[in-house]
GROMACS .gro file of C-alpha atoms in nm:
model
  351
    1MET     CA    1   2.160   6.454  -2.058
    2LYS     CA    2   1.965   6.654  -2.353
    3TYR     CA    3   1.966   6.994  -2.380
    4ALA     CA    4   1.804   7.243  -2.579
    5ILE     CA    5   1.945   7.519  -2.640
    6ILE     CA    6   1.690   7.856  -2.787
    7GLY     CA    7   1.846   8.110  -3.027
    8GLY     CA    8   2.224   8.013  -3.204
    9GLY     CA    9   2.348   8.398  -3.144
   10PHE     CA   10   2.720   8.425  -2.967
   11TYR     CA   11   2.530   8.344  -2.597
   12GLY     CA   12   2.332   7.973  -2.766
   13CYS     CA   13   2.646   7.905  -2.952
   14TYR     CA   14   2.930   8.022  -2.634
   15ILE     CA   15   2.665   7.820  -2.382
   16ALA     CA   16   2.659   7.502  -2.574
   17LYS     CA   17   3.072   7.543  -2.679
   18LYS     CA   18   3.080   7.512  -2.245
   19LEU     CA   19   2.842   7.312  -2.185
   20LYS     CA   20   3.007   7.100  -2.460
   21ASP     CA   21   3.390   7.119  -2.309
   22ARG     CA   22   3.304   6.981  -1.964
   23PHE     CA   23   3.023   6.690  -2.004
   24LYS     CA   24   3.195   6.595  -2.335
   25SER     CA   25   2.983   6.276  -2.431
   26LYS     CA   26   2.751   6.258  -2.148
   27ILE     CA   27   2.541   6.575  -2.309
   28GLU     CA   28   2.373   6.635  -2.633
   29ILE     CA   29   2.214   6.934  -2.686
   30HIS     CA   30   1.987   7.065  -2.963
   31ILE     CA   31   2.026   7.417  -3.103
   32PHE     CA   32   1.739   7.547  -3.203
   33GLU     CA   33   1.809   7.945  -3.462
   34LYS     CA   34   1.530   8.084  -3.633
   35ASN     CA   35   1.721   8.203  -3.895
   36ASN     CA   36   1.943   8.022  -4.185
   37LYS     CA   37   2.304   8.049  -4.018
   38LEU     CA   38   2.418   8.090  -3.665
   39ILE     CA   39   2.515   8.454  -3.508
   40LEU     CA   40   2.379   8.675  -3.737
   41GLU     CA   41   2.226   8.949  -3.541
   42ALA     CA   42   2.355   9.086  -3.159
   43GLY     CA   43   2.664   8.844  -3.198
   44LYS     CA   44   2.800   8.993  -3.529
   45ASN     CA   45   2.587   9.360  -3.494
   46ASN     CA   46   2.762   9.559  -3.254
   47GLN     CA   47   2.987   9.735  -3.151
   48TYR     CA   48   3.273   9.519  -3.131
   49LYS     CA   49   3.387   9.681  -2.792
   50LEU     CA   50   3.582   9.507  -2.548
   51HIS     CA   51   3.389   9.685  -2.281
   52LEU     CA   52   3.575   9.785  -1.975
   53GLY     CA   53   3.293  10.014  -1.788
   54TYR     CA   54   3.397  10.365  -1.916
   55HIS     CA   55   3.066  10.403  -2.057
   56TYR     CA   56   2.960  10.338  -1.752
   57PRO     CA   57   3.041  10.607  -1.513
   58ARG     CA   58   2.708  10.640  -1.345
   59SER     CA   59   2.710  10.282  -1.220
   60ASN     CA   60   2.903  10.120  -1.014
   61TYR     CA   61   2.738   9.768  -0.992
   62THR     CA   62   2.800   9.753  -1.470
   63ILE     CA   63   3.117   9.817  -1.364
   64LYS     CA   64   3.206   9.580  -1.154
   65GLN     CA   65   3.021   9.347  -1.360
   66THR     CA   66   3.220   9.387  -1.735
   67ILE     CA   67   3.572   9.474  -1.570
   68ASN     CA   68   3.470   9.093  -1.429
   69GLY     CA   69   3.366   8.983  -1.720
   70LYS     CA   70   3.647   9.140  -1.893
   71LYS     CA   71   3.924   8.999  -1.711
   72LYS     CA   72   3.771   8.614  -1.818
   73PHE     CA   73   3.650   8.706  -2.168
   74ALA     CA   74   3.987   8.863  -2.250
   75LYS     CA   75   4.154   8.491  -2.070
   76GLU     CA   76   3.947   8.278  -2.288
   77PHE     CA   77   3.929   8.406  -2.615
   78SER     CA   78   4.324   8.661  -2.650
   79LYS     CA   79   4.388   8.594  -3.008
   80PHE     CA   80   4.053   8.762  -3.081
   81ILE     CA   81   4.168   9.119  -2.942
   82PHE     CA   82   4.314   9.376  -3.028
   83TYR     CA   83   4.407   9.710  -2.867
   84PRO     CA   84   4.442   9.985  -3.032
   85LYS     CA   85   4.739  10.218  -2.955
   86LYS     CA   86   4.429  10.500  -2.873
   87ASN     CA   87   4.090  10.447  -2.749
   88ILE     CA   88   3.958  10.791  -2.641
   89TYR     CA   89   3.740  10.896  -2.358
   90LEU     CA   90   3.580  11.284  -2.523
   91ILE     CA   91   3.464  11.434  -2.215
   92HIS     CA   92   3.189  11.700  -2.369
   93LYS     CA   93   3.165  12.013  -2.182
   94LYS     CA   94   2.778  11.914  -2.171
   95SER     CA   95   2.869  11.581  -2.036
   96GLN     CA   96   2.714  11.422  -1.773
   97VAL     CA   97   2.977  11.351  -1.545
   98LYS     CA   98   3.309  11.600  -1.555
   99GLY     CA   99   3.626  11.539  -1.629
  100HIS     CA  100   3.775  11.518  -1.336
  101LYS     CA  101   3.534  11.285  -1.159
  102PHE     CA  102   3.561  11.020  -1.453
  103TYR     CA  103   3.883  10.964  -1.360
  104LYS     CA  104   3.824  10.969  -0.997
  105ILE     CA  105   3.610  10.705  -1.067
  106PHE     CA  106   3.740  10.490  -1.307
  107LYS     CA  107   4.097  10.476  -1.087
  108LYS     CA  108   3.908  10.422  -0.743
  109PHE     CA  109   3.826  10.067  -0.978
  110ASN     CA  110   4.235  10.084  -1.112
  111LEU     CA  111   4.174  10.111  -1.471
  112LYS     CA  112   4.430  10.218  -1.691
  113ILE     CA  113   4.300  10.561  -1.781
  114LYS     CA  114   4.593  10.862  -1.865
  115GLU     CA  115   4.513  11.236  -1.984
  116PHE     CA  116   4.565  11.258  -2.292
  117ASP     CA  117   4.617  11.615  -2.490
  118ILE     CA  118   4.242  11.730  -2.713
  119LYS     CA  119   4.475  11.899  -2.981
  120LYS     CA  120   4.680  11.610  -3.066
  121LEU     CA  121   4.333  11.492  -3.215
  122ASN     CA  122   4.309  11.670  -3.503
  123PHE     CA  123   3.948  11.619  -3.663
  124LEU     CA  124   3.785  11.656  -3.414
  125LYS     CA  125   3.618  11.971  -3.541
  126ASN     CA  126   3.606  12.239  -3.250
  127HIS     CA  127   3.895  12.123  -2.940
  128LYS     CA  128   3.675  12.338  -2.746
  129ASP     CA  129   3.384  12.189  -2.697
  130PHE     CA  130   3.603  11.887  -2.499
  131GLU     CA  131   3.667  11.960  -2.196
  132LYS     CA  132   3.878  11.681  -2.085
  133ALA     CA  133   4.060  11.383  -2.264
  134PHE     CA  134   4.099  10.997  -2.174
  135ASN     CA  135   4.336  10.706  -2.289
  136THR     CA  136   4.205  10.377  -2.179
  137GLU     CA  137   4.300  10.057  -2.263
  138GLU     CA  138   3.956   9.914  -2.393
  139GLY     CA  139   3.951   9.643  -2.669
  140VAL     CA  140   3.795   9.512  -2.949
  141ILE     CA  141   3.686   9.162  -3.042
  142ARG     CA  142   3.732   9.045  -3.374
  143PHE     CA  143   3.399   8.892  -3.382
  144ASN     CA  144   3.388   8.774  -3.752
  145GLU     CA  145   3.725   8.571  -3.684
  146LEU     CA  146   3.550   8.440  -3.328
  147ASN     CA  147   3.236   8.429  -3.469
  148ASN     CA  148   3.329   8.180  -3.717
  149TYR     CA  149   3.499   7.950  -3.452
  150LEU     CA  150   3.244   7.873  -3.199
  151THR     CA  151   3.027   7.784  -3.526
  152LYS     CA  152   3.255   7.564  -3.641
  153ILE     CA  153   3.294   7.357  -3.308
  154VAL     CA  154   2.872   7.418  -3.229
  155GLU     CA  155   2.806   7.271  -3.579
  156LYS     CA  156   3.015   6.928  -3.559
  157SER     CA  157   2.907   6.897  -3.147
  158CYS     CA  158   2.552   6.954  -3.121
  159HIS     CA  159   2.209   6.890  -3.323
  160VAL     CA  160   2.139   7.244  -3.565
  161TYR     CA  161   1.769   7.299  -3.651
  162LYS     CA  162   1.808   7.594  -3.874
  163ASN     CA  163   1.509   7.809  -3.977
  164ARG     CA  164   1.317   7.733  -3.655
  165LYS     CA  165   1.124   7.986  -3.470
  166ILE     CA  166   1.074   7.803  -3.104
  167LYS     CA  167   0.667   7.979  -3.036
  168ASP     CA  168   0.653   7.779  -2.670
  169ILE     CA  169   0.843   7.603  -2.371
  170ASN     CA  170   0.661   7.403  -2.168
  171SER     CA  171   0.909   7.396  -1.897
  172LYS     CA  172   0.713   7.106  -1.658
  173ALA     CA  173   0.745   6.860  -1.983
  174GLY     CA  174   1.078   6.987  -2.072
  175SER     CA  175   0.925   7.068  -2.470
  176LEU     CA  176   0.888   7.344  -2.793
  177ILE     CA  177   0.714   7.373  -2.995
  178ASP     CA  178   0.762   7.552  -3.328
  179PHE     CA  179   0.569   7.812  -3.514
  180LYS     CA  180   0.481   7.513  -3.748
  181ASN     CA  181   0.376   7.286  -3.455
  182LYS     CA  182   0.597   7.048  -3.404
  183ILE     CA  183   0.689   6.922  -3.095
  184TYR     CA  184   1.059   6.914  -3.018
  185SER     CA  185   1.064   6.699  -2.653
  186ASN     CA  186   1.210   6.488  -2.318
  187PHE     CA  187   1.520   6.744  -2.219
  188ASP     CA  188   1.638   6.739  -1.939
  189ARG     CA  189   1.700   7.125  -1.981
  190ILE     CA  190   1.614   7.451  -2.147
  191ILE     CA  191   1.786   7.719  -2.251
  192ASN     CA  192   1.625   8.039  -2.406
  193CYS     CA  193   1.912   8.261  -2.471
  194THR     CA  194   1.720   8.428  -2.766
  195TYR     CA  195   1.770   8.762  -2.664
  196THR     CA  196   1.442   8.922  -2.766
  197ASN     CA  197   1.247   8.732  -2.600
  198PRO     CA  198   1.345   8.588  -2.311
  199ASN     CA  199   1.002   8.485  -2.054
  200MET     CA  200   0.991   8.185  -2.237
  201GLY     CA  201   0.906   7.900  -2.062
  202LEU     CA  202   0.922   8.193  -1.735
  203LYS     CA  203   0.664   8.199  -1.471
  204LYS     CA  204   0.823   8.567  -1.307
  205LYS     CA  205   0.868   8.747  -1.637
  206TYR     CA  206   1.164   8.998  -1.727
  207SER     CA  207   0.982   9.300  -1.732
  208LEU     CA  208   1.106   9.461  -2.078
  209LYS     CA  209   1.111   9.710  -2.334
  210TYR     CA  210   1.234   9.634  -2.671
  211GLU     CA  211   1.448   9.855  -2.947
  212LEU     CA  212   1.510   9.829  -3.325
  213ALA     CA  213   1.919   9.970  -3.289
  214GLY     CA  214   2.079  10.058  -3.519
  215MET     CA  215   2.502  10.132  -3.633
  216VAL     CA  216   2.689  10.244  -3.917
  217LYS     CA  217   2.880  10.044  -4.049
  218PHE     CA  218   3.257  10.229  -4.286
  219LYS     CA  219   3.554  10.247  -4.410
  220ASN     CA  220   3.845  10.255  -4.182
  221PRO     CA  221   3.909  10.664  -4.222
  222PHE     CA  222   4.229  10.686  -4.084
  223LYS     CA  223   4.557  10.413  -4.116
  224GLU     CA  224   4.599  10.375  -3.678
  225LYS     CA  225   4.237  10.211  -3.612
  226ILE     CA  226   4.139  10.478  -3.352
  227GLY     CA  227   3.827  10.461  -3.108
  228VAL     CA  228   3.667  10.717  -2.961
  229THR     CA  229   3.376  10.778  -2.683
  230ILE     CA  230   3.241  11.051  -2.646
  231MET     CA  231   3.096  11.122  -2.324
  232ASP     CA  232   2.797  11.121  -2.124
  233GLY     CA  233   2.459  11.197  -2.307
  234GLU     CA  234   2.358  11.222  -2.675
  235PHE     CA  235   2.651  11.217  -2.794
  236VAL     CA  236   2.882  10.981  -3.046
  237THR     CA  237   3.133  10.672  -3.049
  238LEU     CA  238   3.392  10.629  -3.352
  239TYR     CA  239   3.487  10.189  -3.300
  240PRO     CA  240   3.730  10.001  -3.515
  241ARG     CA  241   3.562   9.682  -3.597
  242ASP     CA  242   3.894   9.500  -3.765
  243ASN     CA  243   4.144   9.601  -3.985
  244TYR     CA  244   3.918   9.704  -4.255
  245TYR     CA  245   3.655   9.880  -4.103
  246SER     CA  246   3.527  10.074  -3.840
  247SER     CA  247   3.206  10.209  -3.669
  248LEU     CA  248   2.964  10.549  -3.547
  249SER     CA  249   2.720  10.490  -3.315
  250SER     CA  250   2.555  10.767  -3.196
  251VAL     CA  251   2.284  10.826  -2.836
  252LYS     CA  252   2.049  10.975  -3.029
  253TYR     CA  253   2.069  10.792  -3.344
  254THR     CA  254   2.168  10.450  -3.323
  255PRO     CA  255   1.784  10.399  -3.113
  256ILE     CA  256   1.611  10.372  -3.468
  257LYS     CA  257   1.281  10.312  -3.164
  258ARG     CA  258   1.152  10.191  -2.927
  259PHE     CA  259   0.889   9.946  -2.810
  260LYS     CA  260   0.657   9.841  -2.561
  261ARG     CA  261   0.572   9.489  -2.719
  262LEU     CA  262   0.792   9.244  -2.938
  263ASN     CA  263   0.591   9.184  -3.187
  264ASP     CA  264   0.603   9.505  -3.241
  265LEU     CA  265   0.930   9.500  -3.307
  266TYR     CA  266   0.938   9.238  -3.563
  267LYS     CA  267   0.690   9.419  -3.780
  268PHE     CA  268   0.873   9.696  -3.785
  269GLN     CA  269   1.208   9.536  -3.830
  270LYS     CA  270   1.052   9.323  -4.207
  271LYS     CA  271   0.960   9.662  -4.327
  272PHE     CA  272   1.230   9.905  -4.157
  273LYS     CA  273   1.429   9.769  -4.451
  274PHE     CA  274   1.329  10.027  -4.704
  275ARG     CA  275   1.429  10.263  -4.499
  276LYS     CA  276   1.770  10.231  -4.408
  277ASP     CA  277   1.934  10.534  -4.615
  278TYR     CA  278   1.813  10.806  -4.432
  279ARG     CA  279   1.958  10.637  -4.093
  280ILE     CA  280   2.255  10.677  -4.181
  281LYS     CA  281   2.254  11.063  -4.335
  282LEU     CA  282   2.058  11.137  -3.922
  283ILE     CA  283   2.335  10.935  -3.789
  284ILE     CA  284   2.657  11.083  -4.002
  285LYS     CA  285   2.460  11.435  -3.968
  286ASP     CA  286   2.517  11.350  -3.607
  287ILE     CA  287   2.829  11.263  -3.628
  288LYS     CA  288   2.996  11.569  -3.804
  289LYS     CA  289   2.884  11.801  -3.505
  290TYR     CA  290   3.162  11.693  -3.337
  291PHE     CA  291   3.415  11.520  -3.617
  292ASN     CA  292   3.565  11.755  -3.959
  293THR     CA  293   3.635  11.683  -4.288
  294LYS     CA  294   3.936  11.500  -4.170
  295LEU     CA  295   3.718  11.125  -4.049
  296ARG     CA  296   3.602  11.033  -4.400
  297ILE     CA  297   3.267  10.844  -4.441
  298LYS     CA  298   3.371  10.613  -4.749
  299ASN     CA  299   3.099  10.303  -4.815
  300PRO     CA  300   2.908  10.386  -4.496
  301GLU     CA  301   2.630  10.104  -4.442
  302LEU     CA  302   2.368  10.025  -4.157
  303ILE     CA  303   2.364   9.738  -3.923
  304ILE     CA  304   2.090   9.658  -3.725
  305ALA     CA  305   1.960   9.439  -3.414
  306PRO     CA  306   1.662   9.446  -3.213
  307LYS     CA  307   1.707   9.495  -2.853
  308ALA     CA  308   1.515   9.348  -2.549
  309LYS     CA  309   1.615   9.528  -2.174
  310ILE     CA  310   1.499   9.558  -1.828
  311TYR     CA  311   1.170   9.768  -1.834
  312ASN     CA  312   1.342  10.032  -1.597
  313ASP     CA  313   1.692  10.014  -1.652
  314LEU     CA  314   1.825  10.306  -1.399
  315LYS     CA  315   2.177  10.435  -1.397
  316ASP     CA  316   2.262  10.358  -1.700
  317GLN     CA  317   2.297  10.045  -1.585
  318ARG     CA  318   2.301   9.692  -1.820
  319PRO     CA  319   2.272   9.370  -1.589
  320SER     CA  320   2.296   9.036  -1.665
  321LEU     CA  321   2.017   8.766  -1.551
  322ILE     CA  322   1.942   8.465  -1.512
  323ARG     CA  323   1.597   8.320  -1.466
  324GLY     CA  324   1.449   8.031  -1.453
  325TYR     CA  325   1.148   7.820  -1.319
  326LYS     CA  326   1.111   7.374  -1.325
  327LYS     CA  327   1.376   7.293  -1.647
  328THR     CA  328   1.404   7.580  -1.793
  329LEU     CA  329   1.648   7.880  -1.777
  330SER     CA  330   1.652   8.210  -1.893
  331ILE     CA  331   1.929   8.422  -1.998
  332LEU     CA  332   1.937   8.821  -1.970
  333ALA     CA  333   2.256   8.926  -2.115
  334GLY     CA  334   2.256   9.263  -2.315
  335LYS     CA  335   2.669   9.300  -2.361
  336ILE     CA  336   2.925   8.983  -2.427
  337ASP     CA  337   3.257   9.008  -2.308
  338VAL     CA  338   3.065   8.903  -1.960
  339ALA     CA  339   2.915   8.569  -2.137
  340PRO     CA  340   3.191   8.359  -1.949
  341LEU     CA  341   3.005   8.474  -1.612
  342ILE     CA  342   2.643   8.419  -1.696
  343TYR     CA  343   2.795   8.113  -1.752
  344GLU     CA  344   2.969   8.048  -1.428
  345LYS     CA  345   2.641   8.129  -1.328
  346LEU     CA  346   2.398   7.913  -1.565
  347LEU     CA  347   2.648   7.607  -1.419
  348LYS     CA  348   2.568   7.710  -1.052
  349LYS     CA  349   2.196   7.718  -1.184
  350ILE     CA  350   2.222   7.325  -1.358
  351ARG     CA  351   2.380   7.168  -1.041
   0.00000   0.00000   0.00000
């Protein structure tokens, strides 16, 4: 079997590893990556959160999917995960979901959730702004280590083409063409893991919208690793990444700009590097509405990544989907921790 995987991000590398583990020498995998390194965008520049669904109280579908994905992801990559003792969800008085309902939703799903004394969070600006606080058991994925682990495996076991941006897929013929008009052919299957361009090679297209997202990475502000997510609306999140860094994100300012067309996103992204400092200031300003001076923000830098989303993503859903046409299978998944579920779906379609 000869397979092409377009996109050497987390999903592309993960699926390549899983296919190699399963089929061994029976499969030959060619990975085409537009950047000069593997796993450079969404698989690196994200929140590092191992989701359990607490962030999506208005979508039972997303909660169920996230719980199932987390179980499989944690089993497979346990050595790359740690669990902060304090991973707090704060329910703001202006939250779309009230504290008692938030608690009830996640107890129904048998998730660990325990009320926490808000006054113990001495870095909050005004405790009276919040109705409730809950401690949860969401984890942190050590992506630096996990990405290095995956990269080493696929570079040894697969044919990896870097700086190769694919322009189009011929799903009937099983061939690709890059932007230098070089053709790669005779593939039994083509798996599109580009994330932002999942419509390549499909007859029935995804209806998509696009977004350039950014968050602030900075030195850990406390001795203890603490996660704080303020719910549910235009609020903010503080989340640990590893032993050295945390991230700050803002529902209002993390989405830098939204687009209807992918090419417009790419054009904007090239120019945006000159405006990073201003975006950092906006996110930090938003954070300071809720946190006092005990939250020290040292050496802030903006990390950005493009996103593709279903155009009508109602009820705060983040579905993970696979569509196929002839020899092409195309993945659209916004959460990395549901990768094991995506692989299982993919395997059924390959069979």
